[in-house]
Coordinates of C-alpha atoms and ligand atoms in Angstrom, one line a residue:
X1 CA 90.6 103.4 110.6
X2 CA 93.4 101.0 111.7
X3 CA 94.0 103.0 115.1
X4 CA 91.8 101.1 117.3
X5 CA 93.7 99.5 120.0
X6 CA 97.1 98.9 117.9
X7 CA 99.3 101.4 120.2
X8 CA 98.5 99.3 123.3
X9 CA 99.0 95.9 121.4
X10 CA 102.3 97.1 119.8
X11 CA 103.6 98.3 123.2
X12 CA 102.8 94.7 124.5
X13 CA 104.6 93.0 121.8
X14 CA 107.6 95.3 122.5
X15 CA 107.6 94.6 126.1
X16 CA 107.1 90.9 125.8
X17 CA 109.7 90.5 123.2
X18 CA 112.3 91.9 125.7
X19 CA 111.3 89.0 128.1
X20 CA 111.5 86.1 125.4
X21 CA 115.2 87.0 123.9
X22 CA 116.9 83.8 122.8
X23 CA 119.4 83.3 120.0
X24 CA 118.2 84.7 116.7
X25 CA 119.3 82.9 113.5
X26 CA 118.9 85.2 110.7
X27 CA 118.4 83.7 107.3
X28 CA 118.4 86.1 104.3
X29 CA 120.8 88.9 104.0
X30 CA 117.9 91.7 104.3
X31 CA 117.4 90.2 108.0
X32 CA 121.0 89.9 108.8
X33 CA 121.7 93.5 107.9
X34 CA 118.5 94.5 109.9
X35 CA 120.2 92.9 112.9
X36 CA 123.1 95.1 112.7
X37 CA 120.9 98.4 112.7
X38 CA 119.6 97.7 116.3
X39 CA 118.1 100.9 117.9
X40 CA 118.0 102.9 114.8
X41 CA 114.3 103.7 113.9
X42 CA 112.9 101.2 111.2
X43 CA 109.5 102.3 110.8
X44 CA 107.2 105.2 111.9
X45 CA 103.7 104.9 111.4
X46 CA 100.4 106.6 113.0
X47 CA 100.8 104.2 116.0
X48 CA 104.2 105.1 116.7
X49 CA 108.0 104.4 116.2
X50 CA 109.9 101.0 116.0
X51 CA 113.3 100.2 115.8
X52 CA 115.0 97.4 113.9
X53 CA 115.4 95.4 117.2
X54 CA 111.5 95.9 117.8
X55 CA 110.9 94.7 113.9
X56 CA 113.0 91.4 114.2
X57 CA 111.3 90.5 117.4
X58 CA 108.0 90.9 116.5
X59 CA 108.9 89.3 112.7
X60 CA 110.1 86.5 114.6
X61 CA 107.1 86.0 116.7
X62 CA 105.1 86.0 113.4
X63 CA 107.6 83.3 111.9
X64 CA 107.1 81.1 114.8
X65 CA 103.4 81.6 115.1
X66 CA 103.3 80.7 111.5
X67 CA 105.4 77.9 111.7
X68 CA 103.4 76.2 114.7
X69 CA 104.4 72.7 114.8
X70 CA 106.6 72.8 111.5
X71 CA 110.1 73.5 111.3
X72 CA 110.2 75.4 108.0
X73 CA 107.0 76.5 105.7
X74 CA 109.1 75.4 102.7
X75 CA 107.8 77.9 100.2
X76 CA 104.1 77.6 101.4
X77 CA 102.3 80.7 100.3
X78 CA 101.1 83.1 102.9
X79 CA 98.7 85.7 101.5
X80 CA 98.0 88.7 103.6
X81 CA 95.7 91.6 103.7
X82 CA 97.1 94.1 106.0
X83 CA 97.4 97.9 105.7
X84 CA 100.5 99.8 105.1
X85 CA 102.4 100.1 108.5
X86 CA 104.6 98.3 111.0
X87 CA 102.5 95.2 111.2
X88 CA 102.7 94.6 107.3
X89 CA 106.4 95.1 107.4
X90 CA 106.9 92.6 110.5
X91 CA 104.5 90.2 109.0
X92 CA 106.5 90.3 105.7
X93 CA 109.7 89.6 107.4
X94 CA 108.0 87.1 109.5
X95 CA 107.0 84.9 106.6
X96 CA 110.3 85.1 105.1
X97 CA 112.1 84.0 108.5
X98 CA 109.5 80.9 108.4
X99 CA 110.6 80.1 105.1
X100 CA 107.3 81.0 103.3
X101 CA 106.4 82.9 100.3
X102 CA 104.7 86.3 100.9
X103 CA 101.7 87.3 98.8
X104 CA 100.5 90.5 99.5
X105 CA 96.7 91.6 98.7
X106 CA 95.7 95.1 97.8
X107 CA 93.4 96.7 100.6
X108 CA 91.6 98.3 97.6
X109 CA 90.7 95.0 96.1
X110 CA 87.2 93.6 96.0
X111 CA 86.4 90.4 97.6
X112 CA 86.1 88.6 93.9
X113 CA 89.9 89.5 93.1
X114 CA 90.9 88.7 96.7
X115 CA 89.5 85.3 96.4
X116 CA 91.2 84.9 92.9
X117 CA 94.6 85.6 94.5
X118 CA 94.2 83.2 97.4
X119 CA 93.1 80.6 95.1
X120 CA 95.5 81.1 92.4
X121 CA 98.4 81.4 94.6
X122 CA 97.2 78.0 96.3
X123 CA 97.7 79.6 99.8
X124 CA 98.1 78.0 102.8
X125 CA 97.3 80.8 105.2
X126 CA 95.5 84.0 104.9
X127 CA 96.4 86.7 107.7
X128 CA 94.1 89.6 107.7
X129 CA 93.7 92.7 109.5
X130 CA 90.6 92.8 111.6
X131 CA 89.3 96.1 110.0
X132 CA 89.3 94.2 106.6
X133 CA 87.7 91.2 107.6
X134 CA 84.7 92.3 105.5
X135 CA 86.8 91.9 102.3
X136 CA 86.9 88.2 103.1
X137 CA 83.2 87.6 103.9
X138 CA 81.3 85.0 102.0
X139 CA 84.7 83.6 100.7
X140 CA 84.2 79.8 100.7
X141 CA 88.0 78.6 101.0
X142 CA 89.1 75.3 99.5
X143 CA 89.9 72.7 102.2
X144 CA 93.1 73.5 103.8
X145 CA 93.4 77.4 103.8
X146 CA 93.8 78.7 107.3
X147 CA 92.6 82.1 108.2
X148 CA 94.4 84.2 110.9
X149 CA 93.5 87.4 112.2
X150 CA 96.1 90.1 113.6
X151 CA 97.4 90.4 116.2
X152 CA 97.2 86.7 116.9
X153 CA 100.1 85.9 114.5
X154 CA 102.3 88.3 116.8
X155 CA 101.8 86.7 119.9
X156 CA 105.1 86.2 121.9
X157 CA 106.6 82.8 121.2
X158 CA 109.7 80.6 121.4
X159 CA 111.5 78.3 119.2
X160 CA 113.8 77.8 116.4
X161 CA 113.7 79.3 112.8
X162 CA 114.7 77.8 109.8
X163 CA 117.9 78.4 107.6
X164 CA 116.7 80.0 104.4
X165 CA 118.7 79.7 101.3
X166 CA 118.4 82.7 98.9
X167 CA 117.6 80.6 95.8
X168 CA 114.3 80.1 97.3
X169 CA 110.8 81.7 96.3
X170 CA 110.2 84.9 98.5
X171 CA 107.4 86.8 97.2
X172 CA 104.3 86.7 94.5
X173 CA 103.1 90.1 93.1
X174 CA 99.9 89.9 91.1
X175 CA 100.0 92.2 88.3
X176 CA 97.7 92.6 85.4
X177 CA 98.9 92.0 81.8
X178 CA 97.7 90.8 78.4
X179 CA 95.6 87.9 79.9
X180 CA 92.3 88.7 81.5
X181 CA 93.3 87.5 85.0
X182 CA 96.1 88.8 86.7
X183 CA 99.3 86.6 87.0
X184 CA 101.5 85.9 90.1
X185 CA 105.0 87.4 89.5
X186 CA 107.4 85.2 91.7
X187 CA 110.6 86.5 92.9
X188 CA 113.4 84.7 94.7
X189 CA 115.3 86.2 97.7
X190 CA 118.3 86.5 95.4
X191 CA 116.1 88.4 92.8
X192 CA 114.9 90.6 95.1
X193 CA 118.3 91.4 96.6
X194 CA 119.8 92.0 93.3
X195 CA 116.9 94.7 92.7
X196 CA 117.5 96.3 96.1
X197 CA 121.5 96.4 95.3
X198 CA 120.9 97.9 91.9
X199 CA 118.5 100.8 93.3
X200 CA 120.6 101.3 96.7
X201 CA 123.7 101.8 94.5
X202 CA 122.0 103.9 91.8
X203 CA 120.2 106.3 94.2
X204 CA 122.8 106.3 96.8
X205 CA 120.8 105.0 99.7
X206 CA 122.4 105.5 103.4
X207 CA 121.2 104.8 106.7
X208 CA 120.7 108.4 107.4
X209 CA 117.9 108.5 104.9
X210 CA 114.2 108.8 105.8
X211 CA 111.6 108.1 103.1
X212 CA 107.9 108.9 103.3
X213 CA 105.6 105.8 102.0
X214 CA 102.2 106.7 100.6
X215 CA 102.3 104.0 97.9
X216 CA 100.1 100.7 98.2
X217 CA 102.1 97.6 99.4
X218 CA 101.1 94.8 96.9
X219 CA 103.1 96.5 94.1
X220 CA 106.8 96.4 93.5
X221 CA 107.0 100.4 93.7
X222 CA 106.2 100.7 97.2
X223 CA 107.5 97.3 98.3
X224 CA 110.9 97.1 96.8
X225 CA 111.8 100.8 95.7
X226 CA 110.4 102.2 99.0
X227 CA 110.3 99.9 102.1
X228 CA 112.7 97.2 101.2
X229 CA 115.6 99.6 100.2
X230 CA 115.2 101.7 103.1
X231 CA 115.4 98.5 105.4
X232 CA 118.3 97.0 103.5
X233 CA 120.1 100.5 104.2
X234 CA 119.4 101.0 107.7
X235 CA 117.1 104.0 107.1
X236 CA 113.7 105.2 108.5
X237 CA 110.5 104.4 106.6
X238 CA 107.7 106.8 107.5
X239 CA 104.6 105.1 106.5
X240 CA 101.3 106.9 105.7
X241 CA 97.8 105.2 105.7
X242 CA 97.6 105.7 101.7
X243 CA 97.9 108.8 99.9
X244 CA 96.3 112.2 101.1
X245 CA 97.7 115.2 99.3
X246 CA 97.1 117.4 102.1
X247 CA 98.5 115.1 104.7
X248 CA 101.7 114.8 102.4
X249 CA 102.4 118.5 102.3
X250 CA 101.7 118.6 106.2
X251 CA 104.3 115.9 106.7
X252 CA 106.9 117.7 104.4
X253 CA 106.7 120.4 106.9
X254 CA 108.5 118.4 109.6
X255 CA 111.6 118.7 107.4
X256 CA 113.0 115.3 108.5
X257 CA 112.7 113.4 105.3
X258 CA 115.5 113.0 102.6
X259 CA 113.5 110.8 99.9
X260 CA 110.5 110.9 98.3
X261 CA 109.1 108.4 95.6
X262 CA 105.7 108.6 93.9
X263 CA 103.8 107.9 90.6
X264 CA 103.3 111.0 88.5
X265 CA 99.5 111.1 89.4
X266 CA 101.0 112.0 93.0
X267 CA 103.0 114.8 92.2
X268 CA 100.3 116.0 89.8
X269 CA 97.7 115.9 92.8
X270 CA 100.3 117.5 95.3
X271 CA 100.7 120.5 92.5
X272 CA 96.9 120.8 92.2
X273 CA 96.8 121.4 96.1
X274 CA 100.1 123.8 96.0
X275 CA 98.1 126.0 93.9
X276 CA 95.5 126.7 96.4
X277 CA 98.3 127.7 98.9
X278 CA 98.9 131.2 100.1
X279 CA 102.3 133.0 99.0
X280 CA 103.4 132.6 102.6
X281 CA 102.7 129.0 102.8
X282 CA 104.3 128.3 99.5
X283 CA 107.5 130.1 100.6
X284 CA 107.6 127.9 103.6
X285 CA 106.7 124.6 101.8
X286 CA 109.6 125.2 99.2
X287 CA 112.0 125.7 102.0
X288 CA 110.9 122.2 103.4
X289 CA 111.1 120.6 99.9
X290 CA 114.8 121.9 99.3
X291 CA 116.0 119.7 102.3
X292 CA 115.1 116.3 100.2
X293 CA 118.2 114.8 98.6
X294 CA 116.0 113.0 96.0
X295 CA 112.7 112.7 94.6
X296 CA 111.9 110.0 92.2
X297 CA 108.9 109.6 89.7
X298 CA 108.1 106.2 88.1
X299 CA 105.4 103.5 87.4
X300 CA 104.2 105.5 84.5
X301 CA 105.3 108.2 82.0
X302 CA 106.1 111.6 83.8
X303 CA 104.7 114.4 81.7
X304 CA 107.4 117.2 81.1
X305 CA 104.7 119.8 82.4
X306 CA 104.7 118.0 85.8
X307 CA 108.7 117.7 86.0
X308 CA 108.8 121.4 85.2
X309 CA 106.1 122.6 87.7
X310 CA 107.4 120.5 90.5
X311 CA 111.0 122.1 89.9
X312 CA 109.5 125.5 90.1
X313 CA 107.5 124.7 93.2
X314 CA 110.6 122.7 94.9
X315 CA 113.7 123.4 93.4
X316 CA 114.1 119.7 93.0
X317 CA 114.3 117.9 89.5
X318 CA 112.5 114.8 89.6
X319 CA 114.5 111.6 88.8
X320 CA 112.3 109.5 86.2
X321 CA 113.0 105.9 86.2
X322 CA 111.4 103.0 84.5
X323 CA 110.7 99.6 85.7
X324 CA 108.1 96.7 85.8
X325 CA 107.1 94.1 88.3
X326 CA 108.7 91.2 86.3
X327 CA 112.1 92.8 86.2
X328 CA 112.5 95.4 88.9
X329 CA 114.1 98.9 87.8
X330 CA 115.8 98.6 84.4
X331 CA 116.2 102.3 83.4
X332 CA 117.1 105.6 85.3
X333 CA 118.0 109.2 84.8
X334 CA 121.4 109.7 86.8
X335 CA 121.4 110.7 90.6
X336 CA 124.4 113.2 89.8
X337 CA 124.4 114.5 86.3
X338 CA 121.6 115.9 84.0
X339 CA 118.1 114.4 84.1
X340 CA 116.4 114.8 80.9
X341 CA 112.7 115.5 80.6
X342 CA 110.9 113.0 78.9
X343 CA 113.5 110.4 79.1
X344 CA 114.1 107.5 81.5
X345 CA 117.8 107.5 81.3
X346 CA 120.3 104.8 81.5
X347 CA 120.5 101.1 82.3
X348 CA 120.5 100.4 86.1
X349 CA 123.6 98.8 87.8
X350 CA 123.6 95.0 87.2
X351 CA 120.9 95.2 84.4
X352 CA 121.1 94.8 80.5
X353 CA 118.7 96.7 78.4
X354 CA 118.4 96.7 74.6
X355 CA 115.7 97.5 72.1
X356 CA 114.8 94.8 69.5
X357 CA 112.6 94.4 66.3
X358 CA 109.8 92.0 66.0
X359 CA 112.2 89.3 64.6
X360 CA 114.3 89.6 67.8
X361 CA 117.4 91.4 66.0
X362 CA 118.9 93.9 68.4
X363 CA 118.7 97.4 67.3
X364 CA 121.0 100.4 67.5
X365 CA 121.1 103.9 68.4
X366 CA 118.1 106.2 66.9
X367 CA 116.0 103.1 66.4
X368 CA 112.7 102.2 68.2
X369 CA 111.7 98.7 69.2
X370 CA 110.7 96.6 72.1
X371 CA 112.7 97.1 75.0
X372 CA 114.0 93.8 76.7
X373 CA 116.1 93.4 79.7
X374 CA 118.1 90.8 81.5
X375 CA 119.9 90.6 84.9
X376 CA 119.8 89.1 88.2
X377 CA 116.7 90.9 89.4
X378 CA 114.6 89.3 86.8
X379 CA 111.4 87.3 88.2
X380 CA 111.6 83.5 88.3
X381 CA 108.2 82.7 86.7
X382 CA 104.7 83.3 86.6
X383 CA 103.3 81.1 89.4
X384 CA 101.7 78.0 87.9
X385 CA 102.0 79.4 84.4
X386 CA 105.0 77.7 82.7
X387 CA 103.7 78.5 79.2
X388 CA 103.4 82.1 79.9
X389 CA 106.6 82.1 81.5
X390 CA 108.4 80.7 78.5
X391 CA 106.7 82.9 76.2
X392 CA 107.8 86.0 78.2
X393 CA 111.5 85.5 77.4
X394 CA 113.4 85.4 73.9
X395 CA 116.9 84.0 74.2
X396 CA 117.0 84.8 77.8
X397 CA 115.7 88.6 77.4
X398 CA 112.7 89.4 79.1
X399 CA 110.2 91.0 76.8
X400 CA 108.6 93.9 78.4
X401 CA 105.9 94.9 75.6
X402 CA 107.0 98.6 75.8
X403 CA 108.5 100.4 73.0
X404 CA 111.2 102.6 73.2
X405 CA 113.7 104.8 71.3
X406 CA 117.4 104.8 72.1
X407 CA 118.9 108.1 71.7
X408 CA 122.1 109.2 70.4
X409 CA 123.6 109.9 74.0
X410 CA 122.4 106.3 75.4
X411 CA 119.3 107.5 77.0
X412 CA 115.8 105.8 76.4
X413 CA 112.5 107.2 75.7
X414 CA 109.5 105.2 76.2
X415 CA 107.1 105.5 73.5
X416 CA 104.3 103.4 74.7
X417 CA 103.1 99.7 74.4
X418 CA 102.6 97.1 72.1
X419 CA 99.4 96.2 73.8
X420 CA 96.0 98.4 73.6
X421 CA 94.5 95.8 76.3
X422 CA 97.0 97.4 79.1
X423 CA 96.1 100.5 80.8
X424 CA 98.1 102.5 83.2
X425 CA 96.0 104.8 85.4
X426 CA 97.5 106.5 88.2
X427 CA 100.5 104.2 88.2
X428 CA 98.3 100.9 88.3
X429 CA 98.3 98.5 85.4
X430 CA 94.8 97.5 84.5
X431 CA 93.9 94.9 81.9
X432 CA 91.2 96.0 79.7
X433 CA 90.6 92.2 79.1
X434 CA 89.8 91.6 82.8
X435 CA 87.2 94.5 82.8
X436 CA 85.6 93.3 79.6
X437 CA 85.2 89.8 81.0
X438 CA 83.3 91.0 84.2
X439 CA 81.1 93.4 82.0
X440 CA 80.0 90.8 79.6
X441 CA 78.4 89.4 82.8
X442 CA 75.9 92.2 82.9
X443 CA 72.4 91.3 81.7
X444 CA 71.8 94.4 79.6
X445 CA 75.3 94.2 77.7
X446 CA 75.5 92.9 74.3
X447 CA 79.1 93.7 73.5
X448 CA 81.6 95.9 75.1
X449 CA 85.2 97.2 74.8
X450 CA 87.8 98.8 77.2
X451 CA 90.2 101.3 76.4
X452 CA 92.7 103.8 78.0
X453 CA 92.0 107.2 77.4
X454 CA 94.7 109.9 77.8
X455 CA 94.4 112.2 80.8
X456 CA 96.7 114.7 82.0
X457 CA 96.5 113.7 85.8
X458 CA 95.6 109.8 85.8
X459 CA 98.1 109.1 82.5
X460 CA 95.1 107.1 81.2
X461 CA 91.5 106.5 82.4
X462 CA 89.2 103.4 81.9
X463 CA 86.7 104.0 79.1
X464 CA 84.3 101.6 78.1
X465 CA 82.2 101.4 74.7
X466 CA 78.9 99.4 74.8
X467 CA 76.6 98.0 72.6
X468 CA 73.2 97.2 75.0
X469 CA 70.6 94.8 74.1
X470 CA 67.9 96.2 72.2
X471 CA 65.7 98.8 73.6
X472 CA 67.5 99.0 76.9
X473 CA 69.6 101.7 78.5
X474 CA 72.3 102.0 81.3
X475 CA 74.3 104.8 82.7
X476 CA 77.8 105.1 84.0
X477 CA 76.9 105.4 87.6
X478 CA 74.5 102.3 87.3
X479 CA 77.1 100.4 85.7
X480 CA 79.8 101.2 88.1
X481 CA 77.7 100.5 91.1
X482 CA 76.9 96.9 89.6
X483 CA 80.7 96.2 89.1
X484 CA 81.7 97.6 92.2
X485 CA 81.8 94.2 94.3
X486 CA 83.6 92.7 91.4
X487 CA 86.3 95.0 90.6
X488 CA 88.7 97.3 92.5
X489 CA 87.2 100.8 92.3
X490 CA 90.3 102.0 90.2
X491 CA 89.4 99.7 87.6
X492 CA 85.8 100.9 87.2
X493 CA 85.1 103.0 83.9
X494 CA 84.9 106.6 84.3
X495 CA 84.0 107.3 80.7
X496 CA 80.9 105.6 78.9
X497 CA 80.2 105.4 75.2
X498 CA 77.0 103.6 73.9
X499 CA 77.2 102.7 70.2
X500 CA 74.9 100.5 67.9
X501 CA 77.9 98.5 67.1
X502 CA 81.5 97.9 68.0
X503 CA 84.0 99.2 64.9
X504 CA 85.9 96.2 63.5
X505 CA 88.7 95.5 61.1
X506 CA 88.4 93.1 58.2
X507 CA 89.2 90.3 60.6
X508 CA 86.3 91.1 62.6
X509 CA 88.6 92.3 65.6
X510 CA 87.4 95.4 67.5
X511 CA 89.4 98.3 66.2
X512 CA 90.4 99.8 69.8
X513 CA 92.3 102.7 68.5
X514 CA 89.1 103.9 66.7
X515 CA 87.2 103.8 70.0
X516 CA 89.8 105.6 71.6
X517 CA 89.8 108.4 69.0
X518 CA 86.0 108.5 69.5
X519 CA 86.3 109.0 73.2
X520 CA 89.1 111.7 72.4
X521 CA 86.6 113.5 70.1
X522 CA 83.8 113.3 72.7
X523 CA 85.8 115.2 75.3
Ligands
MLC601 C1 92.4 106.0 92.9 N1 91.2 106.0 91.8 C2 91.7 105.7 91.0 C3 93.1 105.4 91.0 N2 93.3 105.7 92.1 N3 91.1 105.7 89.5 C4 92.0 105.1 88.6 N4 93.4 105.0 88.6 C5 93.8 105.2 90.0 N5 95.3 104.5 90.0 C6 90.1 106.1 92.2 C7 89.5 105.7 93.6 O1 88.9 104.3 93.4 C8 88.3 106.7 93.8 O2 87.1 106.4 92.8 C9 88.8 108.0 93.4 O3 89.7 107.7 92.3 C10 89.6 108.7 94.5 O4 90.3 107.7 95.2 P1 91.5 108.0 96.1 O5 91.8 107.2 96.9 O6 91.1 109.6 96.8 O7 92.6 108.5 95.1 P2 94.2 108.5 95.7 O8 94.4 108.3 97.0 O9 94.3 110.3 95.4 O10 94.9 107.8 94.6 C11 95.6 108.0 93.7 C12 97.1 107.2 93.9 C13 96.7 105.7 93.6 C14 97.8 107.8 92.5 C15 97.6 107.7 95.2 O11 96.2 105.4 92.7 C16 98.0 105.1 93.9 O12 98.5 104.8 95.0 N6 98.6 104.6 92.7 C17 100.1 104.0 92.7 C18 99.8 102.6 92.3 C19 101.2 102.0 92.2 O13 101.7 101.8 93.5 N7 101.6 101.3 91.1 C20 103.0 100.9 91.1 C21 102.8 99.5 90.2 S1 104.4 98.8 90.1 P3 85.7 106.5 93.7 O14 85.0 105.9 92.4 O15 85.7 105.7 94.8 O16 85.5 107.9 94.0 C22 105.0 99.3 88.6 C23 106.4 99.1 88.2 C24 107.2 100.4 88.4 O17 104.4 100.0 88.1 O18 107.9 100.8 87.6 O19 107.0 101.0 89.7
AMP602 P1 103.7 97.1 86.4 O1 103.5 95.8 85.4 O2 102.6 97.5 87.0 O3 104.9 96.7 87.1 O4 104.1 98.3 85.4 C1 105.1 98.3 84.4 C2 104.8 99.2 83.4 O5 104.5 100.5 83.9 C3 106.0 99.1 82.4 O6 105.7 98.2 81.4 C4 105.7 100.6 81.5 O7 104.7 100.1 80.7 C5 105.3 101.5 82.8 N1 106.3 102.2 83.4 C6 107.0 102.3 84.4 N2 107.7 103.1 84.4 C7 107.6 104.0 83.2 C8 108.0 105.2 83.1 N3 108.9 106.0 83.6 N4 107.5 105.9 81.8 C9 106.7 105.2 81.1 N5 105.9 104.0 81.5 C10 106.5 103.5 82.7

């Protein structure tokens, strides 16, 4: 879908960039390091292969075009709607070189969700890929938002770039939580650097590494763990246009990859396809997988059955780690040493982790409580939400809202979440409150409540219990159709329960655990 005309255009950038060489002033360390990797391949996508020198040249053009007559974007937000690939990476670095804050949008999000991010982040500029223009249709921007289409921002340009101090804000990632609307998690360049340092040390990244990215690039997992760790290390990032199990198996056959990272659902879908392979194909595929030095799972709990099946298939013991958009990676099974099934391991380098009771007292081994962490990689703030930022911390520790158990050997086991309003489906965090707020707009719905229903492949699925206005009816497909221009498709309920009334406790609060149970019983 993204291919039309791109190969030619990128060839043009490359040729032109050779003609406009001038002194290059790197700002943040990531860019300085990229400068050292020169002719090594940085990114490979379906349009071709790009060296670090190409990446820096094109990023610089992006920076200069974004700057226009300004000397420094001084933290202005540049929102972008660009599919994973070379252009995405070049734009991200370009925003940073110009002194801007990068705000990546999900290509799966609905126009309404996209409009929310543009407005909430008080964006100055929105850069979009032409194939995604329809997502912005009907958007009535507040005065001052400038829309720019690719490849216009990559036009060859000359000029000086600002010096960027690493204390500055670098990125805002929108993440759902216990509020109905997603919050913008702000990281500084220093915070990002601390997260990268921690991961590259723990998982021993080197310039010889090649990683396949199939993850979306508006969330931490794909952006930090895959793309930025790779660029920091001088490795090669092979980008796919999203996840497709068959294409991933095909790509593995080329035997040139050393690393793979995914959410448990991705491994589960790869396993489903494996089951269809012939004995000969399986033998060949196993051979290809043995060449990986590391395969990582995270963003949701890895079922032990998936870990075991993947080991049987590939000979690889998946390394499970635990993280969060606000903190980066906090816990990891060891790179060398035993990886324990159902455990998320030990504190990552430079990270302090503890479990605490509801009074804020630190607990010890063989106790369970909320997992809290501190370290240089922790986010700066929720964008424009000082109260929410303050209440996310206690005595300098970030409160994750996840419940964990500290084992005698020092390894952590994640037991669940404090909030029933957060759903994790296929690694995406979904707010039940956000979906409820949208569904309440439906003219037939009297009351509704949304819950996560345990699912072996997705981790959880979105279920909705509805009370309809008297004498009316609706089915799941109608409801999904109605909501599909308001919510990303992965947030749409896939299970529906019609009830005469919602169960409530003595305080009048809907008892979501009873609803979950009803769904479970109905399956
Ligand atoms: C897709 N669908 C989902 C879904 N993904 N439904 C529920 N949950 C999801 N996660 C829906 C689609 O809308 C579509 O519905 C149908 O499933 C098939 O879509 P698909 O595009 O073919 O699915 P697929 O490509 O297989 O996607 C599955 C996936 C994807 C697992 C690859 O969900 C994904 O990329 N997840 C990763 C999210 C992520 O990066 N999380 C990290 C957050 S950071 P329909 O109706 O159209 O048929 C974080 C911190 C940390 O958590 O620790 O890392
Ligand atoms: P996000 O807010 O999208 O960054 O998601 C972070 C959340 O994902 C954490 O708070 C956990 O609930 C969950 N998570 C991440 N990794 C794991 C894991 N290995 N096991 C269980 N839950 C995880």
